[in-house]
Amino acid sequence: MEGQVEKTVQFEKIEQAMNLFGSFDENIRIIEDAFDVKVISRDNDIRVSGSENGVEKASAVIKKLLEIASNGDIITKQNVNYLVELANEEQLGMVKDYLEDYICLTARGKPVKSKTHGQSRYVETISKNVITFGIGPAGTGKTFLAVALAVKSFKSKEVDRIVLTRPAVEAGEKLGFLPGDLQNKVDPYLRPLYDALYELMGPETYLKYLEKGMIEVAPLAYMRGRTLDNSFIILDEAQNTTPEQMKMFLTRIGFGSKAVITGDITQIDLPGDKKSGLKEVMNILKDIKGIEFVYLSEKDVVRHELVQKIIKAYEKYDTQKKHR
């Protein structure tokens, strides 16, 4: 057919091609539909045919996916859709960095790595700055990556302590109505932070350092009046801080410490008459050296692919509502 071209991409092992094609060739079908090409595998070759533009983009995506496969990682539909989107935006070159990112191993020996360019930039920014704000929707790995970097810094003795905190907004920081002792009362609000530490360190190691005071998980109200030296401090769900709480937290940071503040400004649970400390600080501190803001988007969501679609649908709904 006129205007049709063919390009060949080689692979080393049949396992890589099987990983690339996916269950019932579902990964390849995404690529074929996205670029209007035909993809077949013969011997150690993957042949891509179609229009010149489509073949170029499809071949580039396939090469990147084979890189993922060669590292021993399982290729997911999310990997494929993300790379297809980057190829369509002529931004596939950005992928190189995140493919090489490696932070640490989980307690089960699974490597923790950036999965998108946005996540890669987030990890790099945390490494370079004293204070980093990670702002974006649910599922973008803001908290988990920050905890992974905290564990890495702790294990390499860059810091002496990990401090994780978040506001207990739903109870207005007044936890008396909940049953049990103080720890029982705050645990429901801190559960996501515990989960991340359990996965990265294992329950036994986590409890050992907790008992020694080298790991602390506490509600934001307990940070008042303290100075935290040589610590890796994470404030999670920061959109639910008041301006006063945000200022209080930021002024706790001592010598040799690093802080990461994460939040989603589209999910503010504060009462209607209260301002979000995160929204306010985005303007106050935007030009200070040593403090950097990283904005993640639905492209960086690493949960189920439906989560991306849900976020996009809500963004569309909110935009339409503003213009009514």
Coordinates of C-alpha atoms in Angstrom, one line a residue:
M1 CA 0.0 0.0 0.0
E2 CA 1.3 3.5 -0.9
G3 CA 3.0 5.3 2.0
Q4 CA 3.5 2.1 4.0
V5 CA 6.9 1.4 5.7
E6 CA 8.2 -1.4 7.9
K7 CA 10.7 -1.2 10.7
T8 CA 12.3 -4.1 12.7
V9 CA 13.1 -4.0 16.4
Q10 CA 15.2 -6.9 17.8
F11 CA 15.0 -8.6 21.2
E12 CA 17.4 -11.0 22.9
K13 CA 15.2 -13.4 24.7
I14 CA 11.8 -14.8 23.9
E15 CA 10.7 -14.0 27.5
Q16 CA 11.1 -10.3 26.7
A17 CA 8.8 -10.6 23.7
M18 CA 6.2 -12.5 25.7
N19 CA 6.4 -9.8 28.4
L20 CA 6.0 -7.1 25.7
F21 CA 3.0 -8.7 24.0
G22 CA 1.2 -9.4 27.2
S23 CA -1.7 -11.7 27.9
F24 CA -3.6 -12.4 24.7
D25 CA -1.4 -9.7 23.0
E26 CA -3.2 -7.0 24.9
N27 CA -0.2 -4.7 25.1
I28 CA 0.5 -4.9 21.4
R29 CA -3.1 -4.2 20.6
I30 CA -2.9 -0.9 22.5
I31 CA 0.1 0.1 20.4
E32 CA -1.5 -1.0 17.1
D33 CA -4.7 0.9 17.9
A34 CA -2.8 4.0 19.0
F35 CA -0.6 4.4 16.0
D36 CA -2.6 2.5 13.3
V37 CA 0.2 0.0 12.7
K38 CA 0.5 -3.8 12.5
V39 CA 3.0 -5.6 14.8
I40 CA 4.2 -9.2 14.4
S41 CA 7.0 -11.2 15.9
R42 CA 9.2 -13.5 13.9
D43 CA 12.3 -15.2 15.3
N44 CA 14.1 -12.5 17.3
D45 CA 12.5 -9.6 15.4
I46 CA 9.4 -7.5 16.0
R47 CA 8.2 -6.0 12.7
V48 CA 6.1 -2.9 12.7
S49 CA 4.4 -1.8 9.5
G50 CA 2.2 1.2 8.8
S51 CA 2.6 4.9 8.0
E52 CA 6.1 6.4 8.5
N53 CA 5.0 8.5 11.5
G54 CA 3.0 5.7 13.1
V55 CA 5.8 3.2 12.7
E56 CA 8.4 5.5 14.1
K57 CA 6.4 6.2 17.3
A58 CA 5.3 2.5 17.7
S59 CA 8.9 1.3 17.3
A60 CA 10.2 3.8 19.9
V61 CA 7.5 2.7 22.4
I62 CA 8.4 -1.0 21.7
K63 CA 12.1 -0.3 22.3
K64 CA 11.4 1.4 25.6
L65 CA 9.1 -1.5 26.7
L66 CA 11.8 -4.0 25.8
E67 CA 14.2 -2.0 28.1
I68 CA 11.7 -2.5 30.9
A69 CA 11.5 -6.2 30.1
S70 CA 15.3 -6.5 30.0
N71 CA 15.4 -5.2 33.6
G72 CA 13.2 -8.1 34.7
D73 CA 10.1 -5.9 35.3
I74 CA 6.6 -7.0 34.3
I75 CA 5.2 -4.8 31.5
T76 CA 1.7 -3.5 32.5
K77 CA -1.0 -1.8 30.5
Q78 CA -0.2 1.3 32.4
N79 CA 3.4 1.2 31.2
V80 CA 2.1 0.9 27.6
N81 CA -0.5 3.6 27.8
Y82 CA 2.0 6.0 29.5
L83 CA 4.6 5.5 26.8
V84 CA 2.0 5.8 24.0
E85 CA 0.9 9.1 25.5
L86 CA 4.5 10.4 25.7
A87 CA 5.2 9.3 22.1
N88 CA 2.1 11.2 20.9
E89 CA 3.3 14.3 22.7
E90 CA 6.8 13.9 21.2
Q91 CA 8.2 13.5 24.7
L92 CA 9.4 9.9 24.7
G93 CA 13.0 11.0 25.4
M94 CA 11.9 11.9 28.9
V95 CA 11.6 8.2 29.7
K96 CA 15.3 7.4 30.0
D97 CA 15.7 8.9 33.5
Y98 CA 12.8 7.1 35.2
L99 CA 13.8 3.7 33.7
E100 CA 17.1 4.0 35.5
D101 CA 15.8 5.3 38.9
Y102 CA 16.2 3.0 41.8
I103 CA 15.6 4.0 45.4
C104 CA 15.6 0.9 47.7
L105 CA 14.2 -2.6 48.1
T106 CA 11.0 -3.4 50.0
A107 CA 11.1 -5.9 52.9
R108 CA 10.3 -8.6 50.3
G109 CA 13.2 -7.7 48.1
K110 CA 11.1 -5.8 45.4
P111 CA 12.9 -2.7 44.0
V112 CA 11.2 0.7 44.5
K113 CA 11.6 2.8 41.4
S114 CA 10.1 5.8 39.7
K115 CA 7.4 4.7 37.2
T116 CA 6.8 8.0 35.4
H117 CA 8.8 11.0 34.4
G118 CA 7.0 13.1 37.0
Q119 CA 7.9 10.6 39.7
S120 CA 11.5 10.7 38.6
R121 CA 11.6 14.5 38.8
Y122 CA 9.9 14.3 42.3
V123 CA 12.6 11.9 43.6
E124 CA 15.4 14.0 42.1
T125 CA 14.0 17.1 43.6
I126 CA 13.7 15.6 47.1
S127 CA 17.4 14.5 46.9
K128 CA 18.6 18.0 46.0
N129 CA 16.5 20.2 48.3
V130 CA 16.0 20.6 52.0
I131 CA 12.2 21.1 51.6
T132 CA 10.2 19.6 48.8
F133 CA 6.4 20.0 48.2
G134 CA 4.9 17.1 46.2
I135 CA 1.4 18.2 45.0
G136 CA -0.8 16.0 42.9
P137 CA -3.8 13.6 42.8
A138 CA -4.3 10.4 44.7
G139 CA -2.3 7.4 43.3
T140 CA 0.8 9.3 42.1
G141 CA 3.1 7.8 44.7
K142 CA 3.7 11.0 46.6
T143 CA 3.7 9.5 50.0
F144 CA 5.2 6.1 49.2
L145 CA 8.2 7.5 47.3
A146 CA 8.9 10.0 50.1
V147 CA 8.8 7.2 52.7
A148 CA 11.1 5.1 50.5
L149 CA 13.6 8.0 50.3
A150 CA 13.3 8.5 54.1
V151 CA 14.1 4.8 54.7
K152 CA 17.0 5.0 52.3
S153 CA 18.4 8.1 54.1
F154 CA 17.9 6.4 57.4
K155 CA 19.6 3.1 56.4
S156 CA 22.6 5.0 54.9
K157 CA 22.9 7.0 58.2
E158 CA 22.3 10.4 56.4
V159 CA 19.6 11.0 59.1
D160 CA 19.2 9.6 62.6
R161 CA 15.4 9.5 62.6
I162 CA 12.3 9.3 60.5
V163 CA 9.3 11.4 61.5
L164 CA 6.0 11.0 59.7
T165 CA 3.0 13.1 60.4
R166 CA -0.4 14.1 59.1
P167 CA -3.3 16.2 60.3
A168 CA -6.3 14.4 61.9
V169 CA -8.8 16.6 60.2
E170 CA -11.8 14.5 60.3
A171 CA -11.8 14.6 64.1
G172 CA -10.7 18.3 64.2
E173 CA -7.5 17.2 66.0
K174 CA -9.8 16.3 68.9
L175 CA -9.6 12.5 69.2
G176 CA -11.4 12.0 72.5
F177 CA -14.5 10.4 71.1
L178 CA -12.6 7.5 69.6
P179 CA -12.2 4.3 71.8
G180 CA -8.9 3.1 73.3
D181 CA -5.7 4.8 74.5
L182 CA -4.0 7.7 72.7
Q183 CA -2.2 5.4 70.2
N184 CA -5.5 3.7 69.3
K185 CA -7.2 7.0 68.8
V186 CA -4.6 8.4 66.2
D187 CA -3.9 5.1 64.4
P188 CA -6.8 5.3 61.9
Y189 CA -5.4 8.6 60.6
L190 CA -1.9 7.4 60.4
R191 CA -2.6 4.0 58.9
P192 CA -1.3 4.8 55.3
L193 CA 2.0 5.9 56.8
Y194 CA 2.3 2.6 58.8
D195 CA 1.4 0.6 55.7
A196 CA 4.3 2.2 53.7
L197 CA 6.8 1.6 56.5
Y198 CA 5.7 -2.0 56.9
E199 CA 6.1 -2.7 53.2
L200 CA 9.5 -1.0 53.0
M201 CA 11.1 -2.2 56.3
G202 CA 9.0 -5.2 57.5
P203 CA 7.0 -5.2 60.7
E204 CA 9.8 -6.4 63.0
T205 CA 12.4 -3.9 61.8
Y206 CA 9.8 -1.1 61.9
L207 CA 8.8 -2.0 65.5
K208 CA 12.4 -2.3 66.6
Y209 CA 13.2 1.3 65.5
L210 CA 9.9 2.6 66.7
E211 CA 10.7 1.3 70.3
K212 CA 14.1 3.0 70.1
G213 CA 12.5 6.3 69.1
M214 CA 14.2 6.4 65.7
I215 CA 10.9 6.2 63.9
E216 CA 8.0 8.4 64.9
V217 CA 4.5 8.4 63.5
A218 CA 2.3 11.1 65.0
P219 CA -0.5 13.5 64.3
L220 CA 0.6 17.0 63.3
A221 CA -0.7 18.5 66.6
Y222 CA 2.2 16.7 68.4
M223 CA 4.9 18.6 66.4
R224 CA 4.2 21.9 68.2
G225 CA 7.1 23.2 70.3
R226 CA 9.7 20.8 69.0
T227 CA 12.8 21.2 66.9
L228 CA 13.7 18.2 64.7
D229 CA 17.4 17.9 63.9
N230 CA 19.0 15.2 61.7
S231 CA 15.6 13.9 60.7
F232 CA 13.8 13.0 57.5
I233 CA 10.3 14.5 58.1
I234 CA 7.2 13.9 56.0
L235 CA 4.0 15.8 56.3
D236 CA 1.3 13.9 54.5
E237 CA -2.2 15.1 53.5
A238 CA -0.9 18.7 53.8
Q239 CA -3.9 20.2 52.0
N240 CA -5.8 19.6 55.3
T241 CA -3.5 21.9 57.4
T242 CA -4.5 25.4 58.3
P243 CA -2.0 28.2 57.5
E244 CA -1.0 28.3 61.2
Q245 CA -0.3 24.5 61.2
M246 CA 1.7 24.7 58.1
K247 CA 3.9 27.5 59.5
M248 CA 4.3 25.6 62.7
F249 CA 5.4 22.5 60.9
L250 CA 7.9 24.2 58.6
T251 CA 9.5 26.0 61.6
R252 CA 10.1 22.7 63.3
I253 CA 12.8 21.7 60.8
G254 CA 16.3 21.7 62.4
F255 CA 19.9 21.2 61.3
G256 CA 20.7 18.2 59.1
S257 CA 17.0 17.6 58.4
K258 CA 15.1 17.2 55.2
A259 CA 11.3 17.6 54.8
V260 CA 8.8 16.5 52.3
I261 CA 5.3 17.9 52.3
T262 CA 2.7 16.0 50.2
G263 CA -0.9 16.9 49.4
D264 CA -3.7 17.1 46.9
I265 CA -5.3 20.5 46.7
T266 CA -8.4 19.0 45.0
Q267 CA -9.2 17.0 48.2
I268 CA -9.4 19.5 51.0
D269 CA -11.5 18.3 54.0
L270 CA -11.2 21.4 56.1
P271 CA -14.4 23.2 57.2
G272 CA -15.6 25.8 54.6
D273 CA -14.4 28.8 56.7
K274 CA -10.8 27.5 57.0
K275 CA -8.1 28.1 54.4
S276 CA -5.7 25.4 53.3
G277 CA -2.2 25.9 54.5
L278 CA -0.9 24.1 51.5
K279 CA -2.6 26.4 49.0
E280 CA -1.4 29.4 50.8
V281 CA 2.2 28.3 51.1
M282 CA 2.4 27.6 47.4
N283 CA 2.5 31.4 46.9
I284 CA 4.5 32.4 50.0
L285 CA 7.5 30.1 49.5
K286 CA 7.6 29.7 45.7
D287 CA 10.8 31.8 45.2
I288 CA 12.9 30.6 48.2
K289 CA 16.1 28.7 47.4
G290 CA 16.3 25.2 48.9
I291 CA 12.5 24.9 48.7
E292 CA 11.0 23.4 45.5
F293 CA 7.5 22.4 44.4
V294 CA 6.8 19.4 42.2
Y295 CA 3.4 19.1 40.6
L296 CA 2.3 15.6 39.6
S297 CA -0.7 14.9 37.3
E298 CA -3.0 12.1 36.3
K299 CA -0.2 10.9 34.0
D300 CA 1.7 10.0 37.1
V301 CA -1.0 7.8 38.6
V302 CA 0.3 4.3 39.3
R303 CA -2.8 2.7 40.6
H304 CA -5.5 0.9 38.5
E305 CA -5.8 2.6 35.1
L306 CA -9.5 3.5 36.0
V307 CA -8.1 5.9 38.7
Q308 CA -6.6 8.0 35.9
K309 CA -10.0 8.1 34.1
I310 CA -11.8 9.0 37.3
I311 CA -9.4 11.9 38.0
K312 CA -9.8 13.2 34.5
A313 CA -13.6 13.0 34.7
Y314 CA -13.6 14.9 38.0
E315 CA -11.3 17.6 36.5
K316 CA -13.6 18.0 33.5
Y317 CA -16.7 18.2 35.8
D318 CA -15.0 20.9 38.1
T319 CA -14.0 22.9 35.0
Q320 CA -17.5 22.8 33.6
K321 CA -18.9 23.8 37.0
K322 CA -16.7 26.9 37.2
H323 CA -17.9 28.1 33.8
R324 CA -21.6 27.8 34.6

